[in-house]
PDB file of C-alpha atoms in Angstrom:
ATOM      1  CA  MET A   1     -55.415  41.036  89.487  1.00 68.00           C
ATOM      2  CA  ALA A   2     -55.699  42.921  86.475  1.00 73.00           C
ATOM      3  CA  ASN A   3     -59.290  42.938  84.229  1.00 75.00           C
ATOM      4  CA  HIS A   4     -59.468  42.693  80.233  1.00 78.00           C
ATOM      5  CA  SER A   5     -60.685  47.223  79.812  1.00 78.00           C
ATOM      6  CA  GLN A   6     -59.788  47.763  83.330  1.00 79.00           C
ATOM      7  CA  LEU A   7     -59.806  51.688  83.312  1.00 81.00           C
ATOM      8  CA  ASN A   8     -58.506  51.544  87.518  1.00 82.00           C
ATOM      9  CA  PHE A   9     -55.625  50.042  89.924  1.00 86.00           C
ATOM     10  CA  GLN A  10     -56.051  46.687  90.516  1.00 86.00           C
ATOM     11  CA  ASP A  11     -58.144  45.521  94.123  1.00 86.00           C
ATOM     12  CA  ALA A  12     -55.384  47.078  97.243  1.00 88.00           C
ATOM     13  CA  SER A  13     -54.406  44.588  99.157  1.00 90.00           C
ATOM     14  CA  SER A  14     -51.613  46.400 101.307  1.00 92.00           C
ATOM     15  CA  PRO A  15     -52.106  49.349 103.643  1.00 91.00           C
ATOM     16  CA  ILE A  16     -48.686  51.820 101.610  1.00 92.00           C
ATOM     17  CA  MET A  17     -51.400  50.617  98.329  1.00 93.00           C
ATOM     18  CA  GLU A  18     -54.431  52.116 100.157  1.00 93.00           C
ATOM     19  CA  GLU A  19     -52.723  55.223 100.436  1.00 93.00           C
ATOM     20  CA  LEU A  20     -51.250  54.901  96.939  1.00 93.00           C
ATOM     21  CA  MET A  21     -54.461  54.923  95.194  1.00 93.00           C
ATOM     22  CA  GLY A  22     -55.535  57.449  97.784  1.00 93.00           C
ATOM     23  CA  PHE A  23     -53.232  59.604  97.024  1.00 94.00           C
ATOM     24  CA  HIS A  24     -53.636  59.145  93.848  1.00 94.00           C
ATOM     25  CA  ASP A  25     -57.414  59.981  93.339  1.00 93.00           C
ATOM     26  CA  HIS A  26     -56.680  63.579  94.926  1.00 93.00           C
ATOM     27  CA  ALA A  27     -53.382  64.279  92.636  1.00 94.00           C
ATOM     28  CA  LEU A  28     -56.173  63.333  90.668  1.00 94.00           C
ATOM     29  CA  MET A  29     -58.986  65.810  91.682  1.00 94.00           C
ATOM     30  CA  VAL A  30     -55.725  68.036  91.480  1.00 93.00           C
ATOM     31  CA  ALA A  31     -55.369  68.323  88.178  1.00 94.00           C
ATOM     32  CA  LEU A  32     -59.037  68.141  87.488  1.00 96.00           C
ATOM     33  CA  ALA A  33     -59.387  71.301  89.445  1.00 93.00           C
ATOM     34  CA  ILE A  34     -56.525  73.358  88.365  1.00 92.00           C
ATOM     35  CA  CYS A  35     -57.355  71.807  83.983  1.00 95.00           C
ATOM     36  CA  CYS A  36     -61.479  73.913  84.809  1.00 96.00           C
ATOM     37  CA  LEU A  37     -59.796  76.690  86.261  1.00 90.00           C
ATOM     38  CA  VAL A  38     -57.812  76.876  83.090  1.00 91.00           C
ATOM     39  CA  LEU A  39     -60.733  76.211  80.563  1.00 94.00           C
ATOM     40  CA  TYR A  40     -62.649  78.857  82.366  1.00 91.00           C
ATOM     41  CA  LEU A  41     -60.255  81.260  82.419  1.00 85.00           C
ATOM     42  CA  LEU A  42     -59.675  81.115  78.590  1.00 89.00           C
ATOM     43  CA  THR A  43     -63.224  80.671  76.941  1.00 90.00           C
ATOM     44  CA  HIS A  44     -63.668  84.198  79.015  1.00 85.00           C
ATOM     45  CA  MET A  45     -60.750  85.892  76.974  1.00 82.00           C
ATOM     46  CA  ILE A  46     -62.137  84.467  73.913  1.00 85.00           C
ATOM     47  CA  THR A  47     -65.505  85.549  74.744  1.00 85.00           C
ATOM     48  CA  GLY A  48     -64.904  88.135  76.496  1.00 75.00           C
ATOM     49  CA  LYS A  49     -64.366  92.088  75.405  1.00 73.00           C
ATOM     50  CA  LEU A  50     -59.941  92.174  75.411  1.00 65.00           C
ATOM     51  CA  SER A  51     -59.198  95.484  78.798  1.00 62.00           C
ATOM     52  CA  SER A  52     -56.143  96.529  79.656  1.00 57.00           C
ATOM     53  CA  ASN A  53     -57.690  96.891  83.107  1.00 58.00           C
ATOM     54  CA  THR A  54     -55.126  94.267  84.514  1.00 55.00           C
ATOM     55  CA  VAL A  55     -52.058  95.738  83.346  1.00 56.00           C
ATOM     56  CA  ASN A  56     -51.450  97.305  86.357  1.00 63.00           C
ATOM     57  CA  ALA A  57     -52.877  94.318  88.838  1.00 70.00           C
ATOM     58  CA  GLN A  58     -51.043  93.644  91.200  1.00 78.00           C
ATOM     59  CA  VAL A  59     -53.089  92.035  93.014  1.00 79.00           C
ATOM     60  CA  ILE A  60     -53.852  88.682  90.506  1.00 79.00           C
ATOM     61  CA  GLU A  61     -50.325  89.191  90.637  1.00 81.00           C
ATOM     62  CA  ILE A  62     -50.495  87.886  93.590  1.00 84.00           C
ATOM     63  CA  VAL A  63     -53.083  85.647  93.294  1.00 83.00           C
ATOM     64  CA  TRP A  64     -51.881  83.324  90.637  1.00 82.00           C
ATOM     65  CA  THR A  65     -47.757  83.754  92.374  1.00 87.00           C
ATOM     66  CA  ILE A  66     -49.059  81.875  95.325  1.00 91.00           C
ATOM     67  CA  LEU A  67     -51.782  79.625  94.390  1.00 89.00           C
ATOM     68  CA  PRO A  68     -49.626  77.663  92.619  1.00 90.00           C
ATOM     69  CA  ALA A  69     -47.536  77.342  95.762  1.00 92.00           C
ATOM     70  CA  MET A  70     -50.227  76.260  97.298  1.00 92.00           C
ATOM     71  CA  VAL A  71     -51.200  74.156  95.311  1.00 92.00           C
ATOM     72  CA  LEU A  72     -47.847  72.391  94.904  1.00 93.00           C
ATOM     73  CA  ILE A  73     -47.796  71.878  99.502  1.00 93.00           C
ATOM     74  CA  THR A  74     -51.677  70.542  98.758  1.00 92.00           C
ATOM     75  CA  LEU A  75     -49.253  67.429  96.248  1.00 93.00           C
ATOM     76  CA  ALA A  76     -45.434  67.502  98.390  1.00 94.00           C
ATOM     77  CA  LEU A  77     -47.494  66.747 101.911  1.00 94.00           C
ATOM     78  CA  PRO A  78     -49.063  63.507 101.043  1.00 92.00           C
ATOM     79  CA  SER A  79     -46.762  62.216  98.696  1.00 93.00           C
ATOM     80  CA  LEU A  80     -43.918  62.835 101.630  1.00 93.00           C
ATOM     81  CA  ARG A  81     -45.583  61.015 103.811  1.00 92.00           C
ATOM     82  CA  ILE A  82     -45.994  58.073 101.979  1.00 92.00           C
ATOM     83  CA  LEU A  83     -42.804  58.506 100.600  1.00 91.00           C
ATOM     84  CA  TYR A  84     -41.778  58.171 104.332  1.00 91.00           C
ATOM     85  CA  MET A  85     -44.531  54.893 104.798  1.00 89.00           C
ATOM     86  CA  MET A  86     -42.797  53.182 101.980  1.00 87.00           C
ATOM     87  CA  ASP A  87     -39.197  53.383 102.924  1.00 85.00           C
ATOM     88  CA  GLU A  88     -39.873  52.284 107.581  1.00 83.00           C
ATOM     89  CA  ILE A  89     -39.314  49.169 108.100  1.00 82.00           C
ATOM     90  CA  ASN A  90     -39.718  47.634 111.899  1.00 80.00           C
ATOM     91  CA  GLU A  91     -39.286  44.805 113.036  1.00 86.00           C
ATOM     92  CA  PRO A  92     -40.422  42.627 110.222  1.00 90.00           C
ATOM     93  CA  ASP A  93     -42.172  39.878 110.918  1.00 91.00           C
ATOM     94  CA  LEU A  94     -40.044  37.809 108.071  1.00 92.00           C
ATOM     95  CA  THR A  95     -37.219  38.295 105.946  1.00 92.00           C
ATOM     96  CA  LEU A  96     -37.457  37.374 102.387  1.00 93.00           C
ATOM     97  CA  LYS A  97     -34.581  37.639  99.009  1.00 95.00           C
ATOM     98  CA  ALA A  98     -35.262  38.008  95.942  1.00 95.00           C
ATOM     99  CA  ILE A  99     -33.537  36.843  93.803  1.00 95.00           C
ATOM    100  CA  GLY A 100     -33.519  38.216  89.126  1.00 94.00           C
ATOM    101  CA  HIS A 101     -31.493  34.922  87.304  1.00 93.00           C
ATOM    102  CA  GLN A 102     -31.995  35.433  83.863  1.00 90.00           C
ATOM    103  CA  TRP A 103     -35.138  34.306  83.988  1.00 89.00           C
ATOM    104  CA  TYR A 104     -36.399  32.361  86.987  1.00 93.00           C
ATOM    105  CA  TRP A 105     -36.426  33.387  90.762  1.00 95.00           C
ATOM    106  CA  THR A 106     -35.048  32.394  93.682  1.00 95.00           C
ATOM    107  CA  TYR A 107     -36.041  32.950  96.516  1.00 95.00           C
ATOM    108  CA  GLU A 108     -34.333  32.276 100.422  1.00 94.00           C
ATOM    109  CA  TYR A 109     -36.415  32.428 103.788  1.00 92.00           C
ATOM    110  CA  THR A 110     -33.276  34.201 105.665  1.00 87.00           C
ATOM    111  CA  ASP A 111     -35.332  33.144 109.089  1.00 86.00           C
ATOM    112  CA  LEU A 112     -35.514  29.846 108.426  1.00 82.00           C
ATOM    113  CA  LYS A 113     -33.198  27.632 107.436  1.00 77.00           C
ATOM    114  CA  GLU A 114     -32.488  25.835 104.184  1.00 78.00           C
ATOM    115  CA  LEU A 115     -35.536  26.744 103.081  1.00 89.00           C
ATOM    116  CA  THR A 116     -34.783  28.138  99.783  1.00 90.00           C
ATOM    117  CA  PHE A 117     -36.607  27.148  95.907  1.00 92.00           C
ATOM    118  CA  ASP A 118     -36.642  28.628  92.650  1.00 93.00           C
ATOM    119  CA  SER A 119     -39.461  30.100  90.944  1.00 94.00           C
ATOM    120  CA  TYR A 120     -40.333  29.227  86.858  1.00 94.00           C
ATOM    121  CA  MET A 121     -42.302  30.249  84.913  1.00 94.00           C
ATOM    122  CA  ILE A 122     -45.151  27.380  84.774  1.00 93.00           C
ATOM    123  CA  PRO A 123     -45.509  26.841  79.713  1.00 91.00           C
ATOM    124  CA  THR A 124     -48.650  26.985  78.770  1.00 89.00           C
ATOM    125  CA  ALA A 125     -48.257  23.814  77.498  1.00 89.00           C
ATOM    126  CA  ASP A 126     -48.426  22.691  80.736  1.00 89.00           C
ATOM    127  CA  LEU A 127     -50.500  25.481  82.733  1.00 89.00           C
ATOM    128  CA  PRO A 128     -53.551  23.501  84.829  1.00 85.00           C
ATOM    129  CA  LEU A 129     -56.581  24.757  84.033  1.00 87.00           C
ATOM    130  CA  GLY A 130     -58.282  27.553  85.207  1.00 85.00           C
ATOM    131  CA  HIS A 131     -54.975  29.147  85.582  1.00 86.00           C
ATOM    132  CA  PHE A 132     -53.194  32.710  84.256  1.00 90.00           C
ATOM    133  CA  ARG A 133     -51.587  32.187  81.166  1.00 90.00           C
ATOM    134  CA  LEU A 134     -47.501  33.742  81.857  1.00 90.00           C
ATOM    135  CA  LEU A 135     -48.474  35.186  85.150  1.00 91.00           C
ATOM    136  CA  GLU A 136     -48.258  31.433  86.984  1.00 93.00           C
ATOM    137  CA  VAL A 137     -45.726  29.262  88.455  1.00 94.00           C
ATOM    138  CA  ASP A 138     -43.395  25.780  90.256  1.00 91.00           C
ATOM    139  CA  HIS A 139     -43.572  27.318  93.213  1.00 92.00           C
ATOM    140  CA  ARG A 140     -45.655  30.381  95.114  1.00 93.00           C
ATOM    141  CA  VAL A 141     -43.958  32.841  97.377  1.00 94.00           C
ATOM    142  CA  ILE A 142     -45.601  32.128 100.247  1.00 94.00           C
ATOM    143  CA  VAL A 143     -46.375  34.710 103.191  1.00 94.00           C
ATOM    144  CA  PRO A 144     -48.715  35.239 106.167  1.00 94.00           C
ATOM    145  CA  MET A 145     -51.313  37.591 106.214  1.00 93.00           C
ATOM    146  CA  SER A 146     -51.145  40.512 108.329  1.00 90.00           C
ATOM    147  CA  SER A 147     -47.084  40.037 109.194  1.00 92.00           C
ATOM    148  CA  THR A 148     -45.274  42.949 108.099  1.00 92.00           C
ATOM    149  CA  VAL A 149     -42.482  40.985 105.192  1.00 94.00           C
ATOM    150  CA  ARG A 150     -39.487  42.607 105.112  1.00 94.00           C
ATOM    151  CA  VAL A 151     -37.642  41.972 101.199  1.00 94.00           C
ATOM    152  CA  ILE A 152     -34.455  42.058  99.491  1.00 95.00           C
ATOM    153  CA  VAL A 153     -34.034  42.422  96.379  1.00 95.00           C
ATOM    154  CA  THR A 154     -31.297  41.693  94.594  1.00 95.00           C
ATOM    155  CA  ALA A 155     -29.480  40.514  91.141  1.00 94.00           C
ATOM    156  CA  ASP A 156     -27.377  37.864  89.969  1.00 91.00           C
ATOM    157  CA  ASP A 157     -26.148  38.510  85.740  1.00 89.00           C
ATOM    158  CA  VAL A 158     -28.214  42.162  84.836  1.00 92.00           C
ATOM    159  CA  LEU A 159     -30.898  44.314  85.707  1.00 93.00           C
ATOM    160  CA  HIS A 160     -34.439  42.892  86.984  1.00 94.00           C
ATOM    161  CA  SER A 161     -37.153  44.313  89.779  1.00 94.00           C
ATOM    162  CA  TRP A 162     -39.877  42.733  91.421  1.00 95.00           C
ATOM    163  CA  ALA A 163     -43.404  44.142  91.437  1.00 94.00           C
ATOM    164  CA  VAL A 164     -46.572  43.301  92.156  1.00 94.00           C
ATOM    165  CA  PRO A 165     -49.047  45.888  91.887  1.00 92.00           C
ATOM    166  CA  SER A 166     -52.070  45.328  93.790  1.00 93.00           C
ATOM    167  CA  LEU A 167     -49.284  44.913  97.294  1.00 93.00           C
ATOM    168  CA  GLY A 168     -47.634  48.019  96.627  1.00 92.00           C
ATOM    169  CA  VAL A 169     -44.076  47.056  95.995  1.00 93.00           C
ATOM    170  CA  LYS A 170     -41.460  47.477  93.314  1.00 94.00           C
ATOM    171  CA  THR A 171     -37.835  47.263  93.850  1.00 93.00           C
ATOM    172  CA  ASP A 172     -34.410  47.071  91.270  1.00 93.00           C
ATOM    173  CA  ALA A 173     -32.696  44.169  91.866  1.00 94.00           C
ATOM    174  CA  ILE A 174     -29.132  45.419  91.277  1.00 94.00           C
ATOM    175  CA  PRO A 175     -26.374  42.735  90.949  1.00 94.00           C
ATOM    176  CA  GLY A 176     -23.630  43.889  93.692  1.00 92.00           C
ATOM    177  CA  ARG A 177     -26.683  45.541  96.068  1.00 94.00           C
ATOM    178  CA  LEU A 178     -29.401  44.685  98.318  1.00 94.00           C
ATOM    179  CA  ASN A 179     -32.649  46.618  97.506  1.00 94.00           C
ATOM    180  CA  GLN A 180     -35.307  46.408 100.576  1.00 93.00           C
ATOM    181  CA  THR A 181     -38.293  46.904 101.004  1.00 93.00           C
ATOM    182  CA  SER A 182     -41.462  45.903 103.210  1.00 92.00           C
ATOM    183  CA  PHE A 183     -45.080  44.843 102.898  1.00 93.00           C
ATOM    184  CA  LEU A 184     -48.039  44.063 104.390  1.00 93.00           C
ATOM    185  CA  ALA A 185     -50.553  41.803 102.701  1.00 93.00           C
ATOM    186  CA  SER A 186     -54.204  42.898 104.513  1.00 92.00           C
ATOM    187  CA  ARG A 187     -56.559  39.866 103.564  1.00 92.00           C
ATOM    188  CA  PRO A 188     -55.601  36.482 102.009  1.00 93.00           C
ATOM    189  CA  GLY A 189     -55.180  35.665  98.578  1.00 92.00           C
ATOM    190  CA  VAL A 190     -52.872  35.191  95.472  1.00 94.00           C
ATOM    191  CA  PHE A 191     -51.283  38.310  94.070  1.00 94.00           C
ATOM    192  CA  TYR A 192     -49.134  38.274  91.263  1.00 94.00           C
ATOM    193  CA  GLY A 193     -46.308  40.530  89.239  1.00 93.00           C
ATOM    194  CA  GLN A 194     -43.418  40.665  87.012  1.00 93.00           C
ATOM    195  CA  CYS A 195     -40.493  41.936  86.337  1.00 92.00           C
ATOM    196  CA  SER A 196     -40.282  45.411  85.524  1.00 91.00           C
ATOM    197  CA  GLU A 197     -37.145  46.011  84.058  1.00 89.00           C
ATOM    198  CA  ILE A 198     -36.624  44.860  80.952  1.00 89.00           C
ATOM    199  CA  CYS A 199     -33.746  41.937  81.060  1.00 87.00           C
ATOM    200  CA  GLY A 200     -32.872  40.265  77.948  1.00 85.00           C
ATOM    201  CA  ALA A 201     -34.767  38.099  75.217  1.00 87.00           C
ATOM    202  CA  ASN A 202     -37.398  36.579  77.892  1.00 87.00           C
ATOM    203  CA  HIS A 203     -37.711  39.611  80.029  1.00 88.00           C
ATOM    204  CA  SER A 204     -41.807  38.757  79.499  1.00 87.00           C
ATOM    205  CA  PHE A 205     -41.420  34.736  80.957  1.00 91.00           C
ATOM    206  CA  MET A 206     -40.287  35.908  84.935  1.00 93.00           C
ATOM    207  CA  PRO A 207     -43.775  36.475  86.747  1.00 94.00           C
ATOM    208  CA  ILE A 208     -44.373  36.558  90.470  1.00 95.00           C
ATOM    209  CA  VAL A 209     -46.375  34.997  92.877  1.00 95.00           C
ATOM    210  CA  VAL A 210     -47.336  36.112  96.476  1.00 95.00           C
ATOM    211  CA  GLU A 211     -50.375  34.234  97.826  1.00 94.00           C
ATOM    212  CA  SER A 212     -50.975  34.959 101.333  1.00 95.00           C
ATOM    213  CA  THR A 213     -52.138  32.396 103.768  1.00 94.00           C
ATOM    214  CA  PRO A 214     -53.411  32.240 107.875  1.00 93.00           C
ATOM    215  CA  LEU A 215     -50.389  32.336 109.745  1.00 91.00           C
ATOM    216  CA  ALA A 216     -50.826  28.917 111.076  1.00 91.00           C
ATOM    217  CA  ASN A 217     -51.468  27.725 106.942  1.00 91.00           C
ATOM    218  CA  PHE A 218     -48.021  29.628 106.387  1.00 90.00           C
ATOM    219  CA  GLU A 219     -46.425  27.237 109.702  1.00 88.00           C
ATOM    220  CA  SER A 220     -47.771  23.944 107.925  1.00 88.00           C
ATOM    221  CA  TRP A 221     -46.223  24.747 104.480  1.00 86.00           C
ATOM    222  CA  SER A 222     -42.991  26.176 105.904  1.00 83.00           C
ATOM    223  CA  SER A 223     -42.719  23.186 107.668  1.00 79.00           C
ATOM    224  CA  LEU A 224     -41.969  20.525 104.113  1.00 73.00           C
ATOM    225  CA  ASN A 225     -39.599  22.660 102.804  1.00 63.00           C
ATOM    226  CA  PRO A 226     -39.808  22.870  98.724  1.00 51.00           C
ATOM    227  CA  SER A 227     -36.360  23.174  98.781  1.00 52.00           C
TER     228      SER A 227
END
């Protein structure tokens, strides 16, 4: 859950989000090194005497051609690795279908018989004490902890986007098309997200709440069938 004046990401709650945060820090350090080098060269050129010794310096030309290529490689290889990890879905333990509407979500647990429900934002007037305004819903998505969950995302009317930052997932919901993503909640907890595609007047009023619980609790909940 994000806090006021927070400058960093939310705490990672899935292996993919941990990888994304690590790549972010890696890219930030590369950018910082480039900025320091450019600042040093500018300072040296401004404060030093002008010289024409570099007019025919082939070595410098080779260096400033090869060095940027090496920097791009150090950024591209980890990025491609993470993209492959995000796209790979091998034998999920649970399949969840999320359907975007104006302005609520419908969830279907396709592995469980007749487990379908709508998830609406709780109005501020009905919000229980201690819950988050504009983020709490009447029916949460319950998933088992430490289990691979495949999410199939689509929409019924306009473009939506199913996004939960702390789990490292964000997938567009497009009418007539099925997109898929996956996540693995590495710890129990409640994770909040919102529709990340402008979808109309009440775009900011269709939150997403994912609750990760132990497998035994998930089995008990699924037997109640909230639909």
